[in-house]
Amino acid sequence: MIPYGRQEITEADIEAVATVLRSDFLTQGPTVPAFEHEVSLIANARHAVAVNSATSALHIACEALGLGPGDWLWTTPITFAASANCGLYCGAKVDFVDIDPRTYNMSPVALEARLVEASKRGVLPKAVVPVHLCGQPCDMAAIHALSRKYGFRIIEDASHAIGGRYQGDPIGNGRYSDITVFSFHPVKIVTTGEGGVAVTNDDALAQRMRLTRSHGITREPAEMSKAPDGPWYYEQIALGFNYRMTDIHAALGVSQMHRLDAYVARRHELARRYDALLSDLPVVTPWQMPGTYSGLHLYVVRLGETGNDGASRRRVFEQLRAAGIGVNLHYIPVHLHPYYRAMGFAPGDFPEAERYYREAISLPMYATLTEADQDRVIAALADAMRS
Ligand SMILES: *Cc1c(COP(=O)(O)O)cnc(C)c1O
């Protein structure tokens, strides 16, 4: 089986992890700060806060922005559920904005239309979470301009996009957002096993996220209500969580980060080759927004006119799986999950997202995918589309 994504673990990675295992610190040692430093350099952000998953990073990002009961968080329906769930964790309500049919990212046009309507009803969002789907950067300048006009904060879900660039700047640099979140799950571009990082240029947001990732407890005298009782002293000053990353995970991350640029470049080579190999097949290949460099976490094709029920996509998908090609589907629109349906969302709410869902297939895409693997994928796809 050729999977849709997979990690590469080198001897250097194993050695880096073993070094931590032989050291005094499995957690809260020097390696997490070292990993945070690597991520802040890549993202060109002042602060990086490492946690145990991107899901946790999204949660503490929402918390730091003060999201709570009575607030709204808006995101795209075409994402992993975590991009929306983070709002619910804080007691806020969640709504969605339909996608752009070319990029599959949140459409700034749809966003503006919804903001106009929401502002009439007095229910503007407190936070918007654009997701750089497949690694393709969202139209952040447009979303940022709307945030100025309508007064919302922005968390970029860059779980797919580390190593990418927007207008020449690295994803995470914070020019158009408050906080950016990266995932280091093994299917993503680089991995820590499980892990996530939130980056920001805002000192107060970084301080708050460092506090809430670790129980809301501080050992900083400057943050305490009074002078310390003694050297043992700490204070809980907020309700936090245990979302800490371990040094074991961070060591893998530091080692993997050395290969980030090479991995993303390799993904681009593979994508160009897919583009060429697919040019004779009736599929829609990814469109790249000018001025962007994708992290290329995923390579998604859309089957052309398939009727409205997704039946032929399903047949092609099943045939590819039967041929040992581990295709996948990113994503089931979040609003169609039963948990969200129970809040009142229904089919038809976000037509472009639902059309995408009927047509999309993620082809295998990872740095160690070979050209022979790719040829097998294309031959199986051509086969499935002919029958
Ligand atoms: C993977 C992913 C997440 C969650 O990442 P974890 O590190 O697994 O918690 C969130 N959003 C998107 C878009 C993702 O792809």
GROMACS .gro file of C-alpha atoms and ligand atoms in nm:
model
  402
    1MET     CA    1   0.000   0.000   0.000
    2ILE     CA    2   0.127   0.346  -0.092
    3PRO     CA    3  -0.011   0.567   0.190
    4TYR     CA    4  -0.135   0.923   0.131
    5GLY     CA    5   0.124   1.061   0.371
    6ARG     CA    6   0.400   0.932   0.591
    7GLN     CA    7   0.692   1.046   0.802
    8GLU     CA    8   1.060   0.986   0.738
    9ILE     CA    9   1.269   0.893   1.042
   10THR     CA   10   1.646   0.902   0.994
   11GLU     CA   11   1.928   0.766   1.211
   12ALA     CA   12   2.000   1.126   1.311
   13ASP     CA   13   1.639   1.159   1.437
   14ILE     CA   14   1.674   0.840   1.642
   15GLU     CA   15   2.007   0.957   1.784
   16ALA     CA   16   1.856   1.295   1.880
   17VAL     CA   17   1.571   1.125   2.068
   18ALA     CA   18   1.809   0.875   2.233
   19THR     CA   19   2.025   1.165   2.354
   20VAL     CA   20   1.728   1.306   2.544
   21LEU     CA   21   1.640   0.963   2.683
   22ARG     CA   22   1.995   0.938   2.823
   23SER     CA   23   1.979   1.290   2.969
   24ASP     CA   24   1.838   1.423   3.296
   25PHE     CA   25   1.525   1.575   3.144
   26LEU     CA   26   1.245   1.391   2.966
   27THR     CA   27   1.027   1.698   3.000
   28GLN     CA   28   1.077   2.066   3.086
   29GLY     CA   29   1.446   2.045   2.995
   30PRO     CA   30   1.639   2.244   2.735
   31THR     CA   31   1.508   2.073   2.420
   32VAL     CA   32   1.158   2.221   2.406
   33PRO     CA   33   1.300   2.577   2.408
   34ALA     CA   34   1.548   2.469   2.138
   35PHE     CA   35   1.262   2.340   1.924
   36GLU     CA   36   1.062   2.656   1.986
   37HIS     CA   37   1.363   2.855   1.872
   38GLU     CA   38   1.385   2.655   1.546
   39VAL     CA   39   1.017   2.710   1.474
   40SER     CA   40   1.032   3.082   1.553
   41LEU     CA   41   1.324   3.118   1.308
   42ILE     CA   42   1.145   2.931   1.029
   43ALA     CA   43   0.826   3.130   1.085
   44ASN     CA   44   1.008   3.458   1.146
   45ALA     CA   45   0.798   3.510   1.459
   46ARG     CA   46   0.908   3.657   1.792
   47HIS     CA   47   0.759   3.383   2.010
   48ALA     CA   48   0.692   3.012   1.967
   49VAL     CA   49   0.497   2.813   2.227
   50ALA     CA   50   0.527   2.435   2.189
   51VAL     CA   51   0.246   2.208   2.307
   52ASN     CA   52   0.139   1.845   2.271
   53SER     CA   53  -0.073   1.896   1.955
   54ALA     CA   54  -0.200   2.159   1.715
   55THR     CA   55  -0.541   2.098   1.868
   56SER     CA   56  -0.405   2.215   2.206
   57ALA     CA   57  -0.232   2.508   2.034
   58LEU     CA   58  -0.562   2.616   1.878
   59HIS     CA   59  -0.732   2.589   2.218
   60ILE     CA   60  -0.478   2.804   2.406
   61ALA     CA   61  -0.470   3.048   2.113
   62CYS     CA   62  -0.847   3.098   2.142
   63GLU     CA   63  -0.818   3.125   2.519
   64ALA     CA   64  -0.543   3.386   2.491
   65LEU     CA   65  -0.760   3.594   2.258
   66GLY     CA   66  -1.028   3.590   2.526
   67LEU     CA   67  -1.280   3.381   2.337
   68GLY     CA   68  -1.565   3.279   2.568
   69PRO     CA   69  -1.939   3.233   2.604
   70GLY     CA   70  -2.133   3.475   2.385
   71ASP     CA   71  -1.848   3.500   2.130
   72TRP     CA   72  -1.833   3.354   1.781
   73LEU     CA   73  -1.547   3.183   1.602
   74TRP     CA   74  -1.569   3.142   1.226
   75THR     CA   75  -1.365   2.900   1.019
   76THR     CA   76  -1.387   2.706   0.693
   77PRO     CA   77  -1.597   2.389   0.661
   78ILE     CA   78  -1.314   2.220   0.466
   79THR     CA   79  -1.075   2.150   0.750
   80PHE     CA   80  -1.004   1.905   1.027
   81ALA     CA   81  -1.262   1.939   1.304
   82ALA     CA   82  -1.003   2.082   1.546
   83SER     CA   83  -1.007   2.420   1.364
   84ALA     CA   84  -1.369   2.460   1.479
   85ASN     CA   85  -1.369   2.264   1.806
   86CYS     CA   86  -1.123   2.509   1.964
   87GLY     CA   87  -1.399   2.771   1.975
   88LEU     CA   88  -1.636   2.529   2.146
   89TYR     CA   89  -1.373   2.440   2.409
   90CYS     CA   90  -1.386   2.806   2.517
   91GLY     CA   91  -1.765   2.812   2.533
   92ALA     CA   92  -1.792   3.021   2.215
   93LYS     CA   93  -2.020   2.940   1.923
   94VAL     CA   94  -1.887   2.830   1.585
   95ASP     CA   95  -1.994   2.919   1.234
   96PHE     CA   96  -1.841   2.864   0.892
   97VAL     CA   97  -1.758   3.061   0.578
   98ASP     CA   98  -1.777   2.891   0.238
   99ILE     CA   99  -1.466   2.819   0.033
  100ASP     CA  100  -1.315   2.971  -0.280
  101PRO     CA  101  -1.367   2.716  -0.561
  102ARG     CA  102  -1.013   2.765  -0.690
  103THR     CA  103  -0.805   2.749  -0.372
  104TYR     CA  104  -1.049   2.549  -0.153
  105ASN     CA  105  -0.960   2.795   0.125
  106MET     CA  106  -1.200   3.028   0.307
  107SER     CA  107  -1.328   3.274   0.047
  108PRO     CA  108  -1.266   3.639   0.142
  109VAL     CA  109  -1.566   3.731  -0.075
  110ALA     CA  110  -1.793   3.493   0.116
  111LEU     CA  111  -1.637   3.617   0.441
  112GLU     CA  112  -1.717   3.980   0.359
  113ALA     CA  113  -2.076   3.895   0.262
  114ARG     CA  114  -2.128   3.713   0.592
  115LEU     CA  115  -1.966   3.996   0.789
  116VAL     CA  116  -2.199   4.252   0.631
  117GLU     CA  117  -2.497   4.039   0.728
  118ALA     CA  118  -2.362   3.959   1.077
  119SER     CA  119  -2.290   4.323   1.148
  120LYS     CA  120  -2.657   4.408   1.076
  121ARG     CA  121  -2.761   4.143   1.329
  122GLY     CA  122  -2.494   4.253   1.577
  123VAL     CA  123  -2.326   3.910   1.594
  124LEU     CA  124  -1.979   3.968   1.450
  125PRO     CA  125  -1.715   3.700   1.515
  126LYS     CA  126  -1.449   3.759   1.778
  127ALA     CA  127  -1.203   3.530   1.599
  128VAL     CA  128  -1.166   3.394   1.247
  129VAL     CA  129  -0.954   3.085   1.177
  130PRO     CA  130  -0.836   3.067   0.815
  131VAL     CA  131  -0.686   2.728   0.730
  132HIS     CA  132  -0.410   2.700   0.469
  133LEU     CA  133  -0.558   2.387   0.313
  134CYS     CA  134  -0.303   2.152   0.156
  135GLY     CA  135  -0.040   2.414   0.246
  136GLN     CA  136  -0.177   2.677   0.007
  137PRO     CA  137  -0.177   3.008   0.193
  138CYS     CA  138  -0.514   3.181   0.234
  139ASP     CA  139  -0.567   3.530   0.095
  140MET     CA  140  -0.443   3.676   0.423
  141ALA     CA  141  -0.417   4.039   0.309
  142ALA     CA  142  -0.787   4.039   0.222
  143ILE     CA  143  -0.887   3.860   0.544
  144HIS     CA  144  -0.669   4.095   0.748
  145ALA     CA  145  -0.826   4.402   0.583
  146LEU     CA  146  -1.170   4.270   0.683
  147SER     CA  147  -1.047   4.212   1.040
  148ARG     CA  148  -0.960   4.581   1.063
  149LYS     CA  149  -1.300   4.684   0.937
  150TYR     CA  150  -1.506   4.440   1.146
  151GLY     CA  151  -1.285   4.407   1.453
  152PHE     CA  152  -1.208   4.036   1.473
  153ARG     CA  153  -0.884   3.858   1.564
  154ILE     CA  154  -0.714   3.603   1.337
  155ILE     CA  155  -0.562   3.262   1.418
  156GLU     CA  156  -0.403   3.100   1.112
  157ASP     CA  157  -0.436   2.722   1.120
  158ALA     CA  158  -0.112   2.644   0.937
  159SER     CA  159  -0.115   2.273   1.025
  160HIS     CA  160  -0.051   2.204   0.654
  161ALA     CA  161   0.171   2.498   0.576
  162ILE     CA  162   0.498   2.509   0.769
  163GLY     CA  163   0.776   2.603   0.529
  164GLY     CA  164   0.536   2.784   0.295
  165ARG     CA  165   0.539   3.154   0.210
  166TYR     CA  166   0.285   3.427   0.147
  167GLN     CA  167   0.391   3.739  -0.042
  168GLY     CA  168   0.750   3.623   0.006
  169ASP     CA  169   0.726   3.598   0.385
  170PRO     CA  170   0.725   3.271   0.579
  171ILE     CA  171   0.392   3.141   0.704
  172GLY     CA  172   0.372   3.233   1.072
  173ASN     CA  173   0.541   3.573   1.046
  174GLY     CA  174   0.228   3.736   1.186
  175ARG     CA  175   0.197   4.027   0.948
  176TYR     CA  176  -0.171   3.947   0.888
  177SER     CA  177  -0.271   3.756   1.200
  178ASP     CA  178  -0.243   3.741   1.578
  179ILE     CA  179  -0.136   3.378   1.618
  180THR     CA  180  -0.037   3.099   1.379
  181VAL     CA  181  -0.059   2.731   1.469
  182PHE     CA  182   0.150   2.444   1.325
  183SER     CA  183   0.095   2.068   1.364
  184PHE     CA  184   0.372   1.811   1.396
  185HIS     CA  185   0.157   1.499   1.365
  186PRO     CA  186   0.337   1.229   1.162
  187VAL     CA  187   0.130   1.284   0.847
  188LYS     CA  188   0.226   1.651   0.841
  189ILE     CA  189   0.536   1.798   0.677
  190VAL     CA  190   0.772   1.747   0.973
  191THR     CA  191   0.688   1.559   1.291
  192THR     CA  192   0.746   1.539   1.665
  193GLY     CA  193   0.527   1.226   1.700
  194GLU     CA  194   0.244   1.435   1.839
  195GLY     CA  195   0.294   1.806   1.875
  196GLY     CA  196   0.192   2.158   1.792
  197VAL     CA  197   0.335   2.508   1.812
  198ALA     CA  198   0.164   2.846   1.835
  199VAL     CA  199   0.370   3.142   1.712
  200THR     CA  200   0.301   3.510   1.769
  201ASN     CA  201   0.479   3.845   1.778
  202ASP     CA  202   0.261   3.961   2.068
  203ASP     CA  203   0.440   3.937   2.406
  204ALA     CA  204   0.117   3.924   2.609
  205LEU     CA  205  -0.040   3.650   2.394
  206ALA     CA  206   0.278   3.443   2.418
  207GLN     CA  207   0.292   3.485   2.794
  208ARG     CA  208  -0.073   3.383   2.830
  209MET     CA  209  -0.026   3.072   2.612
  210ARG     CA  210   0.286   2.970   2.811
  211LEU     CA  211   0.078   3.000   3.126
  212THR     CA  212  -0.226   2.802   3.006
  213ARG     CA  213  -0.024   2.519   2.850
  214SER     CA  214   0.102   2.437   3.200
  215HIS     CA  215  -0.187   2.452   3.449
  216GLY     CA  216  -0.201   2.831   3.468
  217ILE     CA  217   0.090   2.808   3.711
  218THR     CA  218   0.373   3.061   3.717
  219ARG     CA  219   0.715   3.063   3.880
  220GLU     CA  220   0.786   3.418   3.762
  221PRO     CA  221   0.791   3.654   4.063
  222ALA     CA  222   0.678   3.937   3.836
  223GLU     CA  223   0.355   3.751   3.764
  224MET     CA  224   0.277   3.668   4.127
  225SER     CA  225   0.027   3.836   4.358
  226LYS     CA  226   0.293   3.881   4.627
  227ALA     CA  227   0.657   3.816   4.706
  228PRO     CA  228   0.739   3.442   4.696
  229ASP     CA  229   0.707   3.260   5.033
  230GLY     CA  230   1.034   3.083   4.952
  231PRO     CA  231   1.231   2.906   4.680
  232TRP     CA  232   0.958   2.637   4.646
  233TYR     CA  233   0.690   2.892   4.574
  234TYR     CA  234   0.468   2.910   4.266
  235GLU     CA  235   0.119   3.043   4.206
  236GLN     CA  236  -0.172   2.931   3.998
  237ILE     CA  237  -0.304   3.253   3.847
  238ALA     CA  238  -0.530   3.117   3.571
  239LEU     CA  239  -0.711   2.794   3.485
  240GLY     CA  240  -0.471   2.612   3.253
  241PHE     CA  241  -0.414   2.263   3.121
  242ASN     CA  242  -0.131   2.016   3.089
  243TYR     CA  243  -0.060   2.067   2.719
  244ARG     CA  244   0.320   2.056   2.749
  245MET     CA  245   0.540   1.901   2.482
  246THR     CA  246   0.807   1.662   2.613
  247ASP     CA  247   1.178   1.699   2.540
  248ILE     CA  248   1.162   1.357   2.370
  249HIS     CA  249   0.916   1.491   2.114
  250ALA     CA  250   1.100   1.821   2.081
  251ALA     CA  251   1.428   1.641   2.005
  252LEU     CA  252   1.265   1.467   1.711
  253GLY     CA  253   1.127   1.803   1.602
  254VAL     CA  254   1.466   1.980   1.615
  255SER     CA  255   1.622   1.704   1.410
  256GLN     CA  256   1.337   1.701   1.155
  257MET     CA  257   1.336   2.080   1.117
  258HIS     CA  258   1.681   2.060   0.956
  259ARG     CA  259   1.513   1.888   0.660
  260LEU     CA  260   1.206   2.111   0.635
  261ASP     CA  261   1.314   2.315   0.333
  262ALA     CA  262   1.434   2.005   0.148
  263TYR     CA  263   1.105   1.829   0.224
  264VAL     CA  264   0.893   2.115   0.096
  265ALA     CA  265   1.111   2.146  -0.217
  266ARG     CA  266   1.073   1.772  -0.280
  267ARG     CA  267   0.693   1.802  -0.240
  268HIS     CA  268   0.699   2.076  -0.506
  269GLU     CA  269   0.895   1.850  -0.742
  270LEU     CA  270   0.643   1.572  -0.689
  271ALA     CA  271   0.351   1.812  -0.739
  272ARG     CA  272   0.494   1.941  -1.069
  273ARG     CA  273   0.536   1.583  -1.182
  274TYR     CA  274   0.178   1.497  -1.081
  275ASP     CA  275   0.058   1.806  -1.270
  276ALA     CA  276   0.232   1.688  -1.586
  277LEU     CA  277   0.127   1.324  -1.554
  278LEU     CA  278  -0.235   1.424  -1.493
  279SER     CA  279  -0.263   1.664  -1.784
  280ASP     CA  280  -0.433   1.403  -2.005
  281LEU     CA  281  -0.687   1.295  -1.745
  282PRO     CA  282  -1.019   1.473  -1.684
  283VAL     CA  283  -0.926   1.586  -1.332
  284VAL     CA  284  -0.879   1.932  -1.185
  285THR     CA  285  -0.524   1.966  -1.051
  286PRO     CA  286  -0.437   2.213  -0.772
  287TRP     CA  287  -0.438   2.581  -0.862
  288GLN     CA  288  -0.177   2.796  -0.694
  289MET     CA  289  -0.258   3.151  -0.591
  290PRO     CA  290   0.003   3.392  -0.734
  291GLY     CA  291   0.246   3.524  -0.473
  292THR     CA  292   0.228   3.210  -0.261
  293TYR     CA  293   0.457   2.913  -0.201
  294SER     CA  294   0.266   2.615  -0.066
  295GLY     CA  295   0.387   2.381   0.206
  296LEU     CA  296   0.219   2.116  -0.010
  297HIS     CA  297   0.108   1.894   0.274
  298LEU     CA  298  -0.157   1.749   0.041
  299TYR     CA  299  -0.208   1.707  -0.331
  300VAL     CA  300  -0.581   1.707  -0.400
  301VAL     CA  301  -0.740   1.643  -0.737
  302ARG     CA  302  -1.105   1.697  -0.820
  303LEU     CA  303  -1.284   1.466  -1.058
  304GLY     CA  304  -1.451   1.685  -1.319
  305GLU     CA  305  -1.822   1.667  -1.379
  306THR     CA  306  -1.923   1.370  -1.170
  307GLY     CA  307  -2.291   1.435  -1.134
  308ASN     CA  308  -2.406   1.568  -0.804
  309ASP     CA  309  -2.394   1.269  -0.578
  310GLY     CA  310  -2.022   1.194  -0.578
  311ALA     CA  311  -2.096   0.841  -0.707
  312SER     CA  312  -1.821   0.826  -0.966
  313ARG     CA  313  -1.569   0.978  -0.724
  314ARG     CA  314  -1.659   0.706  -0.477
  315ARG     CA  315  -1.608   0.435  -0.741
  316VAL     CA  316  -1.268   0.577  -0.841
  317PHE     CA  317  -1.169   0.611  -0.474
  318GLU     CA  318  -1.264   0.251  -0.396
  319GLN     CA  319  -1.081   0.123  -0.703
  320LEU     CA  320  -0.766   0.311  -0.606
  321ARG     CA  321  -0.778   0.170  -0.253
  322ALA     CA  322  -0.828  -0.178  -0.399
  323ALA     CA  323  -0.520  -0.119  -0.618
  324GLY     CA  324  -0.311  -0.045  -0.306
  325ILE     CA  325  -0.313   0.332  -0.343
  326GLY     CA  326  -0.388   0.485  -0.003
  327VAL     CA  327  -0.591   0.779  -0.130
  328ASN     CA  328  -0.779   0.984   0.125
  329LEU     CA  329  -1.036   1.259   0.149
  330HIS     CA  330  -0.961   1.593   0.313
  331TYR     CA  331  -1.213   1.675   0.445
  332ILE     CA  332  -1.569   1.584   0.529
  333PRO     CA  333  -1.720   1.934   0.571
  334VAL     CA  334  -1.714   1.996   0.946
  335HIS     CA  335  -2.072   2.129   0.954
  336LEU     CA  336  -2.203   1.795   0.822
  337HIS     CA  337  -2.073   1.590   1.117
  338PRO     CA  338  -2.358   1.481   1.348
  339TYR     CA  339  -2.213   1.683   1.637
  340TYR     CA  340  -2.239   2.003   1.430
  341ARG     CA  341  -2.568   1.902   1.266
  342ALA     CA  342  -2.715   1.895   1.618
  343MET     CA  343  -2.635   2.270   1.638
  344GLY     CA  344  -2.856   2.333   1.337
  345PHE     CA  345  -2.615   2.305   1.042
  346ALA     CA  346  -2.754   2.122   0.740
  347PRO     CA  347  -2.658   2.008   0.391
  348GLY     CA  348  -2.677   2.302   0.152
  349ASP     CA  349  -2.539   2.553   0.405
  350PHE     CA  350  -2.202   2.584   0.227
  351PRO     CA  351  -2.250   2.479  -0.135
  352GLU     CA  352  -1.892   2.523  -0.262
  353ALA     CA  353  -1.754   2.321   0.029
  354GLU     CA  354  -2.008   2.047  -0.030
  355ARG     CA  355  -1.935   2.039  -0.405
  356TYR     CA  356  -1.564   2.009  -0.328
  357TYR     CA  357  -1.643   1.723  -0.090
  358ARG     CA  358  -1.823   1.533  -0.367
  359GLU     CA  359  -1.527   1.564  -0.605
  360ALA     CA  360  -1.198   1.562  -0.409
  361ILE     CA  361  -0.939   1.288  -0.369
  362SER     CA  362  -0.603   1.333  -0.194
  363LEU     CA  363  -0.329   1.150  -0.382
  364PRO     CA  364  -0.020   1.020  -0.197
  365MET     CA  365   0.216   1.308  -0.117
  366TYR     CA  366   0.521   1.284   0.109
  367ALA     CA  367   0.889   1.356   0.077
  368THR     CA  368   0.999   0.993   0.035
  369LEU     CA  369   0.737   0.913  -0.231
  370THR     CA  370   0.930   0.786  -0.535
  371GLU     CA  371   0.868   0.858  -0.901
  372ALA     CA  372   0.789   0.489  -0.950
  373ASP     CA  373   0.526   0.518  -0.674
  374GLN     CA  374   0.382   0.820  -0.852
  375ASP     CA  375   0.366   0.634  -1.183
  376ARG     CA  376   0.174   0.357  -1.007
  377VAL     CA  377  -0.069   0.609  -0.862
  378ILE     CA  378  -0.132   0.769  -1.201
  379ALA     CA  379  -0.172   0.435  -1.380
  380ALA     CA  380  -0.423   0.320  -1.119
  381LEU     CA  381  -0.612   0.649  -1.142
  382ALA     CA  382  -0.623   0.635  -1.523
  383ASP     CA  383  -0.748   0.277  -1.498
  384ALA     CA  384  -1.018   0.366  -1.249
  385MET     CA  385  -1.136   0.659  -1.456
  386ARG     CA  386  -1.159   0.454  -1.774
  387SER     CA  387  -1.373   0.180  -1.625
  388LIG     C1  388  -0.377   1.795   1.171
  388LIG     C2  389  -0.461   1.917   1.180
  388LIG     C3  390  -0.499   1.973   1.302
  388LIG     C4  391  -0.473   1.908   1.434
  388LIG     O1  392  -0.342   1.877   1.451
  388LIG     P1  393  -0.298   1.783   1.573
  388LIG     O2  394  -0.154   1.818   1.589
  388LIG     O3  395  -0.319   1.644   1.527
  388LIG     O4  396  -0.381   1.818   1.689
  388LIG     C5  397  -0.570   2.092   1.302
  388LIG     N1  398  -0.603   2.152   1.187
  388LIG     C6  399  -0.569   2.100   1.067
  388LIG     C7  400  -0.608   2.173   0.944
  388LIG     C8  401  -0.500   1.980   1.061
  388LIG     O5  402  -0.470   1.926   0.942
   0.00000   0.00000   0.00000
